mmCIF file of C-alpha atoms in Angstrom:
data_model
loop_
_atom_site.group_PDB
_atom_site.id
_atom_site.type_symbol
_atom_site.label_atom_id
_atom_site.label_comp_id
_atom_site.label_asym_id
_atom_site.label_seq_id
_atom_site.Cartn_x
_atom_site.Cartn_y
_atom_site.Cartn_z
ATOM 1 C CA UNK D 1 -8.127 -21.794 -2.936
ATOM 2 C CA UNK D 2 -9.336 -20.055 0.040
ATOM 3 C CA UNK D 3 -12.795 -19.193 -0.006
ATOM 4 C CA UNK D 4 -13.579 -15.503 1.604
ATOM 5 C CA UNK D 5 -16.182 -15.064 4.367
ATOM 6 C CA UNK D 6 -17.802 -11.999 4.552
ATOM 7 C CA UNK D 7 -18.927 -9.342 7.223
ATOM 8 C CA UNK D 8 -22.265 -8.099 7.805
ATOM 9 C CA UNK D 9 -21.448 -5.402 5.419
ATOM 10 C CA UNK D 10 -21.000 -8.051 2.767
ATOM 11 C CA UNK D 11 -17.508 -7.133 2.526
ATOM 12 C CA UNK D 12 -15.183 -10.033 1.759
ATOM 13 C CA UNK D 13 -12.808 -10.901 4.192
ATOM 14 C CA UNK D 14 -9.807 -13.407 3.979
ATOM 15 C CA UNK D 15 -6.350 -14.469 5.520
ATOM 16 C CA UNK D 16 -3.447 -12.038 4.826
ATOM 17 C CA UNK D 17 -1.193 -14.909 3.809
ATOM 18 C CA UNK D 18 -0.945 -18.179 5.296
ATOM 19 C CA UNK D 19 -0.356 -17.089 9.074
ATOM 20 C CA UNK D 20 -1.821 -13.346 9.122
ATOM 21 C CA UNK D 21 -4.762 -11.714 10.483
ATOM 22 C CA UNK D 22 -8.204 -11.764 8.628
ATOM 23 C CA UNK D 23 -8.563 -8.675 6.545
ATOM 24 C CA UNK D 24 -10.779 -7.110 4.319
ATOM 25 C CA UNK D 25 -10.636 -7.408 0.474
ATOM 26 C CA UNK D 26 -9.571 -3.783 0.053
ATOM 27 C CA UNK D 27 -7.398 -1.639 2.738
ATOM 28 C CA UNK D 28 -7.444 2.163 3.367
ATOM 29 C CA UNK D 29 -3.743 3.428 2.745
ATOM 30 C CA UNK D 30 -3.841 6.475 5.002
ATOM 31 C CA UNK D 31 -0.527 8.168 4.020
ATOM 32 C CA UNK D 32 -2.120 10.992 2.094
ATOM 33 C CA UNK D 33 -4.122 12.228 4.737
ATOM 34 C CA UNK D 34 -0.864 13.512 6.182
ATOM 35 C CA UNK D 35 1.990 13.591 3.753
ATOM 36 C CA UNK D 36 3.184 13.832 0.528
ATOM 37 C CA UNK D 37 0.159 14.405 -1.356
ATOM 38 C CA UNK D 38 -0.189 18.119 -0.692
ATOM 39 C CA UNK D 39 -2.941 19.386 2.048
ATOM 40 C CA UNK D 40 -5.638 17.179 3.264
ATOM 41 C CA UNK D 41 -8.635 18.065 5.171
ATOM 42 C CA UNK D 42 -8.329 16.471 8.997
ATOM 43 C CA UNK D 43 -11.958 16.149 9.326
ATOM 44 C CA UNK D 44 -12.506 14.978 5.799
ATOM 45 C CA UNK D 45 -9.633 12.359 6.592
ATOM 46 C CA UNK D 46 -11.122 11.244 9.785
ATOM 47 C CA UNK D 47 -14.627 10.744 8.339
ATOM 48 C CA UNK D 48 -13.148 8.729 5.444
ATOM 49 C CA UNK D 49 -11.496 6.479 7.975
ATOM 50 C CA UNK D 50 -14.951 6.273 9.452
ATOM 51 C CA UNK D 51 -16.831 5.443 6.489
ATOM 52 C CA UNK D 52 -14.097 2.926 5.445
ATOM 53 C CA UNK D 53 -14.517 0.952 8.768
ATOM 54 C CA UNK D 54 -18.439 1.156 8.379
ATOM 55 C CA UNK D 55 -18.133 -0.410 4.910
ATOM 56 C CA UNK D 56 -16.356 -3.221 6.394
ATOM 57 C CA UNK D 57 -12.882 -2.152 5.624
ATOM 58 C CA UNK D 58 -10.561 -3.259 8.632
ATOM 59 C CA UNK D 59 -7.172 -2.957 7.299
ATOM 60 C CA UNK D 60 -5.685 0.694 7.911
ATOM 61 C CA UNK D 61 -1.962 1.220 6.460
ATOM 62 C CA UNK D 62 0.143 3.705 7.899
ATOM 63 C CA UNK D 63 3.748 4.534 8.859
ATOM 64 C CA UNK D 64 5.243 6.333 11.565
ATOM 65 C CA UNK D 65 7.194 8.983 9.151
ATOM 66 C CA UNK D 66 4.020 9.998 7.465
ATOM 67 C CA UNK D 67 3.481 13.551 8.841
ATOM 68 C CA UNK D 68 6.401 12.508 11.316
ATOM 69 C CA UNK D 69 3.793 10.680 13.397
ATOM 70 C CA UNK D 70 0.802 12.833 12.401
ATOM 71 C CA UNK D 71 -0.973 10.060 10.766
ATOM 72 C CA UNK D 72 -0.580 7.211 13.536
ATOM 73 C CA UNK D 73 -2.132 10.175 15.757
ATOM 74 C CA UNK D 74 -4.857 10.938 13.073
ATOM 75 C CA UNK D 75 -5.961 7.283 13.389
ATOM 76 C CA UNK D 76 -5.801 7.215 16.963
ATOM 77 C CA UNK D 77 -8.363 10.233 16.798
ATOM 78 C CA UNK D 78 -10.401 8.338 14.065
ATOM 79 C CA UNK D 79 -10.645 4.926 16.149
ATOM 80 C CA UNK D 80 -12.031 6.693 19.357
ATOM 81 C CA UNK D 81 -15.018 5.026 20.446
ATOM 82 C CA UNK D 82 -14.441 2.064 18.276
ATOM 83 C CA UNK D 83 -13.410 -1.414 19.314
ATOM 84 C CA UNK D 84 -9.580 -1.893 18.895
ATOM 85 C CA UNK D 85 -10.405 -5.455 17.090
ATOM 86 C CA UNK D 86 -12.549 -3.611 14.582
ATOM 87 C CA UNK D 87 -9.010 -2.437 13.013
ATOM 88 C CA UNK D 88 -6.216 -4.086 11.793
ATOM 89 C CA UNK D 89 -3.458 -1.621 11.713
ATOM 90 C CA UNK D 90 -0.215 -2.070 9.757
ATOM 91 C CA UNK D 91 2.791 0.202 10.364
ATOM 92 C CA UNK D 92 5.681 0.779 8.426
ATOM 93 C CA UNK D 93 8.987 2.262 10.431
ATOM 94 C CA UNK D 94 12.544 2.803 9.897
ATOM 95 C CA UNK D 95 12.480 5.876 7.483
ATOM 96 C CA UNK D 96 14.431 8.767 9.213
ATOM 97 C CA UNK D 97 13.446 12.491 8.486
ATOM 98 C CA UNK D 98 14.921 16.010 9.383
ATOM 99 C CA UNK D 99 12.730 18.981 10.736
ATOM 100 C CA UNK D 100 12.147 19.948 7.280
ATOM 101 C CA UNK D 101 10.651 16.659 5.916
ATOM 102 C CA UNK D 102 13.764 15.680 4.142
ATOM 103 C CA UNK D 103 14.708 11.868 4.079
ATOM 104 C CA UNK D 104 17.627 10.668 5.824
ATOM 105 C CA UNK D 105 17.905 6.960 5.297
ATOM 106 C CA UNK D 106 16.736 3.679 7.197
ATOM 107 C CA UNK D 107 17.316 2.525 10.429
ATOM 108 C CA UNK D 108 16.768 -1.342 10.863
ATOM 109 C CA UNK D 109 18.989 -1.790 14.058
ATOM 110 C CA UNK D 110 17.195 -3.835 16.671
ATOM 111 C CA UNK D 111 17.392 -0.799 19.254
ATOM 112 C CA UNK D 112 15.699 1.177 16.534
ATOM 113 C CA UNK D 113 13.031 -1.378 15.853
ATOM 114 C CA UNK D 114 12.152 -1.441 19.589
ATOM 115 C CA UNK D 115 12.441 2.579 19.934
ATOM 116 C CA UNK D 116 10.206 3.057 17.285
ATOM 117 C CA UNK D 117 7.593 0.724 18.247
ATOM 118 C CA UNK D 118 7.150 2.089 21.544
ATOM 119 C CA UNK D 119 6.272 5.522 19.884
ATOM 120 C CA UNK D 120 4.022 4.261 17.619
ATOM 121 C CA UNK D 121 2.133 2.426 20.221
ATOM 122 C CA UNK D 122 1.995 5.579 22.269
ATOM 123 C CA UNK D 123 1.069 7.753 19.109
ATOM 124 C CA UNK D 124 -1.912 5.167 18.193
ATOM 125 C CA UNK D 125 -2.995 4.969 22.027
ATOM 126 C CA UNK D 126 -2.841 0.970 21.301
ATOM 127 C CA UNK D 127 -1.235 -1.912 23.038
ATOM 128 C CA UNK D 128 -0.089 -3.873 20.265
ATOM 129 C CA UNK D 129 0.152 -3.238 16.349
ATOM 130 C CA UNK D 130 -1.169 -6.207 14.357
ATOM 131 C CA UNK D 131 1.569 -6.019 11.245
ATOM 132 C CA UNK D 132 4.868 -4.202 11.798
ATOM 133 C CA UNK D 133 7.430 -3.985 8.970
ATOM 134 C CA UNK D 134 10.337 -2.005 7.980
ATOM 135 C CA UNK D 135 9.740 0.381 5.151
ATOM 136 C CA UNK D 136 12.802 -0.311 3.097
ATOM 137 C CA UNK D 137 15.549 -2.720 3.544
ATOM 138 C CA UNK D 138 18.299 -0.963 5.844
ATOM 139 C CA UNK D 139 21.520 -1.845 3.681
ATOM 140 C CA UNK D 140 23.531 -1.790 6.887
ATOM 141 C CA UNK D 141 21.639 -4.393 8.812
ATOM 142 C CA UNK D 142 21.202 -7.607 8.088
ATOM 143 C CA UNK D 143 17.425 -8.366 7.452
ATOM 144 C CA UNK D 144 17.698 -11.416 10.114
ATOM 145 C CA UNK D 145 18.736 -8.994 12.795
ATOM 146 C CA UNK D 146 15.696 -6.697 11.915
ATOM 147 C CA UNK D 147 13.451 -9.266 11.731
ATOM 148 C CA UNK D 148 14.624 -10.710 14.914
ATOM 149 C CA UNK D 149 14.290 -8.039 16.817
ATOM 150 C CA UNK D 150 10.416 -7.748 15.702
ATOM 151 C CA UNK D 151 9.988 -11.499 16.679
ATOM 152 C CA UNK D 152 11.304 -10.506 20.276
ATOM 153 C CA UNK D 153 8.303 -7.971 20.184
ATOM 154 C CA UNK D 154 5.704 -10.398 18.669
ATOM 155 C CA UNK D 155 6.795 -12.716 21.766
ATOM 156 C CA UNK D 156 6.314 -10.073 24.229
ATOM 157 C CA UNK D 157 2.547 -9.142 22.783
ATOM 158 C CA UNK D 158 3.246 -5.976 21.176
ATOM 159 C CA UNK D 159 3.348 -6.950 17.780
ATOM 160 C CA UNK D 160 0.985 -9.711 16.145
ATOM 161 C CA UNK D 161 2.503 -10.484 12.997
ATOM 162 C CA UNK D 162 5.671 -9.507 10.731
ATOM 163 C CA UNK D 163 5.252 -7.835 7.406
ATOM 164 C CA UNK D 164 7.890 -6.998 4.962
ATOM 165 C CA UNK D 165 8.081 -3.715 2.123
ATOM 166 C CA UNK D 166 9.486 -3.394 -1.145
ATOM 167 C CA UNK D 167 12.072 -6.212 -0.808
ATOM 168 C CA UNK D 168 13.223 -8.970 -3.421
ATOM 169 C CA UNK D 169 12.928 -12.804 -3.204
ATOM 170 C CA UNK D 170 16.159 -13.321 -1.611
ATOM 171 C CA UNK D 171 15.577 -11.093 1.154
ATOM 172 C CA UNK D 172 11.883 -12.178 1.457
ATOM 173 C CA UNK D 173 13.541 -15.688 2.105
ATOM 174 C CA UNK D 174 15.838 -14.855 4.526
ATOM 175 C CA UNK D 175 13.212 -12.906 6.506
ATOM 176 C CA UNK D 176 10.935 -16.006 6.378
ATOM 177 C CA UNK D 177 13.712 -18.269 7.718
ATOM 178 C CA UNK D 178 13.732 -16.088 10.760
ATOM 179 C CA UNK D 179 10.023 -15.729 11.516
ATOM 180 C CA UNK D 180 6.923 -16.281 9.662
ATOM 181 C CA UNK D 181 6.068 -13.322 7.493
ATOM 182 C CA UNK D 182 2.194 -12.312 6.580
ATOM 183 C CA UNK D 183 2.417 -10.416 3.895
ATOM 184 C CA UNK D 184 4.793 -8.327 1.377
ATOM 185 C CA UNK D 185 3.708 -4.376 0.835
ATOM 186 C CA UNK D 186 4.871 -3.372 -2.545
ATOM 187 C CA UNK D 187 3.778 -1.188 -5.648
ATOM 188 C CA UNK D 188 1.530 -3.159 -8.031
ATOM 189 C CA UNK D 189 -0.692 -2.051 -10.382
ATOM 190 C CA UNK D 190 -1.385 -1.901 -14.159
ATOM 191 C CA UNK D 191 1.617 0.820 -14.624
ATOM 192 C CA UNK D 192 3.641 -1.379 -12.292
ATOM 193 C CA UNK D 193 3.787 -4.794 -12.742
ATOM 194 C CA UNK D 194 7.620 -5.858 -11.915
ATOM 195 C CA UNK D 195 6.583 -8.192 -9.021
ATOM 196 C CA UNK D 196 5.196 -10.587 -11.796
ATOM 197 C CA UNK D 197 8.634 -11.899 -12.787
ATOM 198 C CA UNK D 198 9.614 -13.183 -9.825
ATOM 199 C CA UNK D 199 8.623 -11.589 -6.493
ATOM 200 C CA UNK D 200 5.027 -12.657 -6.561
ATOM 201 C CA UNK D 201 6.038 -16.278 -7.287
ATOM 202 C CA UNK D 202 8.333 -16.371 -4.271
ATOM 203 C CA UNK D 203 5.441 -15.052 -1.910
ATOM 204 C CA UNK D 204 2.954 -17.682 -3.278
ATOM 205 C CA UNK D 205 5.423 -20.199 -2.602
ATOM 206 C CA UNK D 206 6.139 -19.288 0.554
ATOM 207 C CA UNK D 207 2.378 -18.255 1.585
ATOM 208 C CA UNK D 208 2.866 -14.514 1.925
ATOM 209 C CA UNK D 209 0.370 -12.410 0.953
ATOM 210 C CA UNK D 210 0.597 -9.071 -0.981
ATOM 211 C CA UNK D 211 -0.754 -5.683 -0.036
ATOM 212 C CA UNK D 212 -0.675 -3.481 -3.152
ATOM 213 C CA UNK D 213 0.029 0.157 -3.130
ATOM 214 C CA UNK D 214 0.045 2.521 -5.650
ATOM 215 C CA UNK D 215 -2.977 0.503 -7.496
ATOM 216 C CA UNK D 216 -4.232 3.780 -9.095
ATOM 217 C CA UNK D 217 -0.138 4.914 -9.541
ATOM 218 C CA UNK D 218 -0.318 7.741 -7.290
ATOM 219 C CA UNK D 219 -3.552 9.207 -9.408
ATOM 220 C CA UNK D 220 -2.669 8.568 -12.908
ATOM 221 C CA UNK D 221 -5.028 5.819 -13.159
ATOM 222 C CA UNK D 222 -7.767 6.984 -11.209
ATOM 223 C CA UNK D 223 -9.282 9.023 -14.442
ATOM 224 C CA UNK D 224 -9.224 12.097 -12.429
ATOM 225 C CA UNK D 225 -5.638 13.523 -13.531
ATOM 226 C CA UNK D 226 -5.039 16.066 -16.129
ATOM 227 C CA UNK D 227 -2.014 18.035 -17.588
ATOM 228 C CA UNK D 228 -3.841 20.930 -16.098
ATOM 229 C CA UNK D 229 -3.878 19.171 -12.598
ATOM 230 C CA UNK D 230 -0.229 18.523 -12.883
ATOM 231 C CA UNK D 231 0.928 21.765 -13.377
ATOM 232 C CA UNK D 232 -0.945 22.957 -10.278
ATOM 233 C CA UNK D 233 0.538 19.910 -8.197
ATOM 234 C CA UNK D 234 3.242 20.768 -5.444
ATOM 235 C CA UNK D 235 3.742 17.461 -3.867
ATOM 236 C CA UNK D 236 5.904 14.088 -4.249
ATOM 237 C CA UNK D 237 4.236 13.887 -7.576
ATOM 238 C CA UNK D 238 6.041 16.659 -8.900
ATOM 239 C CA UNK D 239 9.194 15.097 -8.613
ATOM 240 C CA UNK D 240 7.982 11.621 -10.079
ATOM 241 C CA UNK D 241 9.212 10.598 -13.527
ATOM 242 C CA UNK D 242 5.726 9.127 -14.694
ATOM 243 C CA UNK D 243 4.315 12.634 -14.081
ATOM 244 C CA UNK D 244 7.228 14.236 -15.791
ATOM 245 C CA UNK D 245 7.414 16.090 -19.503
ATOM 246 C CA UNK D 246 6.435 13.700 -22.362
ATOM 247 C CA UNK D 247 5.966 11.029 -19.922
ATOM 248 C CA UNK D 248 2.886 12.540 -18.381
ATOM 249 C CA UNK D 249 1.302 12.600 -22.025
ATOM 250 C CA UNK D 250 1.998 9.222 -22.831
ATOM 251 C CA UNK D 251 0.793 7.915 -19.660
ATOM 252 C CA UNK D 252 -2.467 9.851 -19.759
ATOM 253 C CA UNK D 253 -2.997 8.418 -23.344
ATOM 254 C CA UNK D 254 -3.087 4.865 -21.758
ATOM 255 C CA UNK D 255 -5.614 5.989 -19.273
ATOM 256 C CA UNK D 256 -7.812 7.352 -22.018
ATOM 257 C CA UNK D 257 -7.563 3.971 -23.523
ATOM 258 C CA UNK D 258 -8.802 2.246 -20.489
ATOM 259 C CA UNK D 259 -11.398 4.686 -19.980
ATOM 260 C CA UNK D 260 -12.709 3.482 -23.279
ATOM 261 C CA UNK D 261 -12.759 -0.171 -21.800
ATOM 262 C CA UNK D 262 -14.349 1.026 -18.593
ATOM 263 C CA UNK D 263 -17.194 2.822 -20.110
ATOM 264 C CA UNK D 264 -18.159 -0.308 -22.150
ATOM 265 C CA UNK D 265 -18.723 -1.796 -18.937
ATOM 266 C CA UNK D 266 -20.312 1.105 -17.096
ATOM 267 C CA UNK D 267 -17.585 1.387 -14.754
ATOM 268 C CA UNK D 268 -14.865 4.269 -14.052
ATOM 269 C CA UNK D 269 -11.245 4.216 -14.859
ATOM 270 C CA UNK D 270 -10.573 3.759 -10.938
ATOM 271 C CA UNK D 271 -12.727 0.994 -10.707
ATOM 272 C CA UNK D 272 -11.444 -0.931 -13.791
ATOM 273 C CA UNK D 273 -7.737 -0.427 -12.433
ATOM 274 C CA UNK D 274 -8.618 -1.576 -8.987
ATOM 275 C CA UNK D 275 -10.693 -4.446 -10.006
ATOM 276 C CA UNK D 276 -7.823 -5.580 -12.122
ATOM 277 C CA UNK D 277 -5.666 -5.625 -9.111
ATOM 278 C CA UNK D 278 -8.258 -7.798 -7.261
ATOM 279 C CA UNK D 279 -8.360 -10.237 -10.016
ATOM 280 C CA UNK D 280 -4.976 -11.025 -9.678
ATOM 281 C CA UNK D 281 -5.281 -12.372 -6.434
ATOM 282 C CA UNK D 282 -8.708 -13.983 -6.745
ATOM 283 C CA UNK D 283 -7.455 -16.958 -8.457
ATOM 284 C CA UNK D 284 -4.343 -17.839 -5.770
ATOM 285 C CA UNK D 285 -6.662 -17.723 -2.536
ATOM 286 C CA UNK D 286 -7.212 -13.982 -2.868
ATOM 287 C CA UNK D 287 -3.661 -13.158 -1.675
ATOM 288 C CA UNK D 288 -3.648 -9.687 -3.007
ATOM 289 C CA UNK D 289 -5.121 -6.772 -0.885
ATOM 290 C CA UNK D 290 -5.131 -3.299 -2.943
ATOM 291 C CA UNK D 291 -4.536 -0.466 -0.624
ATOM 292 C CA UNK D 292 -6.764 2.748 -1.808
ATOM 293 C CA UNK D 293 -5.460 5.620 -0.909
ATOM 294 C CA UNK D 294 -8.588 7.536 -0.654
ATOM 295 C CA UNK D 295 -8.540 10.930 1.384
ATOM 296 C CA UNK D 296 -12.321 11.903 0.749
ATOM 297 C CA UNK D 297 -15.373 9.583 1.213
ATOM 298 C CA UNK D 298 -16.319 10.166 -2.765
ATOM 299 C CA UNK D 299 -13.090 8.815 -3.591
ATOM 300 C CA UNK D 300 -13.473 5.893 -1.174
ATOM 301 C CA UNK D 301 -17.130 5.186 -2.255
ATOM 302 C CA UNK D 302 -15.794 4.717 -5.965
ATOM 303 C CA UNK D 303 -13.221 2.367 -5.068
ATOM 304 C CA UNK D 304 -15.505 0.067 -3.051
ATOM 305 C CA UNK D 305 -17.346 -0.246 -6.472
ATOM 306 C CA UNK D 306 -14.555 -2.395 -7.516
ATOM 307 C CA UNK D 307 -15.681 -5.136 -5.181
ATOM 308 C CA UNK D 308 -18.936 -5.695 -7.265
ATOM 309 C CA UNK D 309 -17.123 -6.137 -10.561
ATOM 310 C CA UNK D 310 -17.201 -9.560 -12.150
ATOM 311 C CA UNK D 311 -14.315 -8.980 -14.711
ATOM 312 C CA UNK D 312 -14.231 -12.016 -17.221
ATOM 313 C CA UNK D 313 -10.946 -13.006 -18.570
ATOM 314 C CA UNK D 314 -11.789 -11.362 -21.712
ATOM 315 C CA UNK D 315 -12.328 -8.141 -19.816
ATOM 316 C CA UNK D 316 -9.167 -8.464 -18.007
ATOM 317 C CA UNK D 317 -7.355 -9.078 -21.602
ATOM 318 C CA UNK D 318 -8.889 -6.027 -22.767
ATOM 319 C CA UNK D 319 -7.547 -4.029 -19.843
ATOM 320 C CA UNK D 320 -4.267 -5.551 -20.076
ATOM 321 C CA UNK D 321 -4.467 -4.667 -23.990
ATOM 322 C CA UNK D 322 -5.267 -0.829 -23.165
ATOM 323 C CA UNK D 323 -2.434 -0.595 -20.761
ATOM 324 C CA UNK D 324 0.516 -2.584 -21.841
ATOM 325 C CA UNK D 325 3.262 -2.635 -19.266
ATOM 326 C CA UNK D 326 6.040 -1.813 -21.470
ATOM 327 C CA UNK D 327 4.298 1.477 -23.089
ATOM 328 C CA UNK D 328 4.422 2.860 -19.167
ATOM 329 C CA UNK D 329 6.480 5.837 -19.476
ATOM 330 C CA UNK D 330 9.190 6.452 -16.620
ATOM 331 C CA UNK D 331 9.995 4.899 -13.519
ATOM 332 C CA UNK D 332 8.048 4.658 -10.467
ATOM 333 C CA UNK D 333 10.559 6.715 -8.161
ATOM 334 C CA UNK D 334 13.634 9.119 -9.133
ATOM 335 C CA UNK D 335 16.730 7.555 -9.797
ATOM 336 C CA UNK D 336 17.691 7.932 -6.118
ATOM 337 C CA UNK D 337 14.694 6.493 -4.552
ATOM 338 C CA UNK D 338 14.878 3.308 -7.010
ATOM 339 C CA UNK D 339 18.509 2.678 -5.908
ATOM 340 C CA UNK D 340 17.258 2.061 -2.213
ATOM 341 C CA UNK D 341 14.769 -0.463 -3.268
ATOM 342 C CA UNK D 342 15.800 -4.164 -2.395
ATOM 343 C CA UNK D 343 12.752 -5.161 -4.467
ATOM 344 C CA UNK D 344 14.300 -3.583 -8.050
ATOM 345 C CA UNK D 345 17.690 -5.275 -7.660
ATOM 346 C CA UNK D 346 18.386 -8.146 -9.905
#
């Protein structure tokens, strides 16, 4: 087991997989600052990135399609005046969009890899990207070709490490055969535990870390969601199955059960949910890094509180009893989007 070191701010730091960079125990998912979750206040978003860096979080996760480049430019602005080495920037690419923001599939061709990387470097104002990954498997391009093109960029010094996103075990093995993979980014939470059946075992066998997004299930597990808030929401969640009709009521009932357990521990629902994900990796070399999608400093501060938790095996069992995986209502994406996930196949 890897023993984590700490920064001056006592943030635990450990390797991301067997061959990856040293990253903080929590990462900051920046998507919501630019896209998909409704309007965000840019000054507060930048202040939140600053607060995360000051707290010792060094892993910043983005995608070149988040706000069609806006998120990368926001990160560039937030990093002004700071040392480049203080941030580990993880970028997803490949998702095509039109001027209205509609989705147009994936492009994992080698030429597209190098083109996307070039634009990302310019938007970020950086000479390299720390972790680069295609956001979803391109069904028309063998993963070996996509990874091989990124590997060329590693050799050229423009990329430091290669990651994967939302792919299954067969694809993981094929990618690893081309170039060492440092991590798999995939949804993992009390509400989304599909990786436990096979994918997590494959990653551990190969020494590949997990960066877990959706640890609060897009706000459902935050403890701050309600039926009333759902009615006012006009973003990605308005078409997400877990927020639809009876599904929402059933899922919020699970959240209330979790709240009862959390209150007994003197913690919040969000801290219990994040702490549970952290605990799943702590016994395996700290190989799971939750990405918290905080857009505001108060939400970030709440998430940071999860690092101080000492959840016992009994605590973890009670949390899982409060939120049984088989009782979660609705898929994590709509039918069309689920069909694009290699991680959900067979």
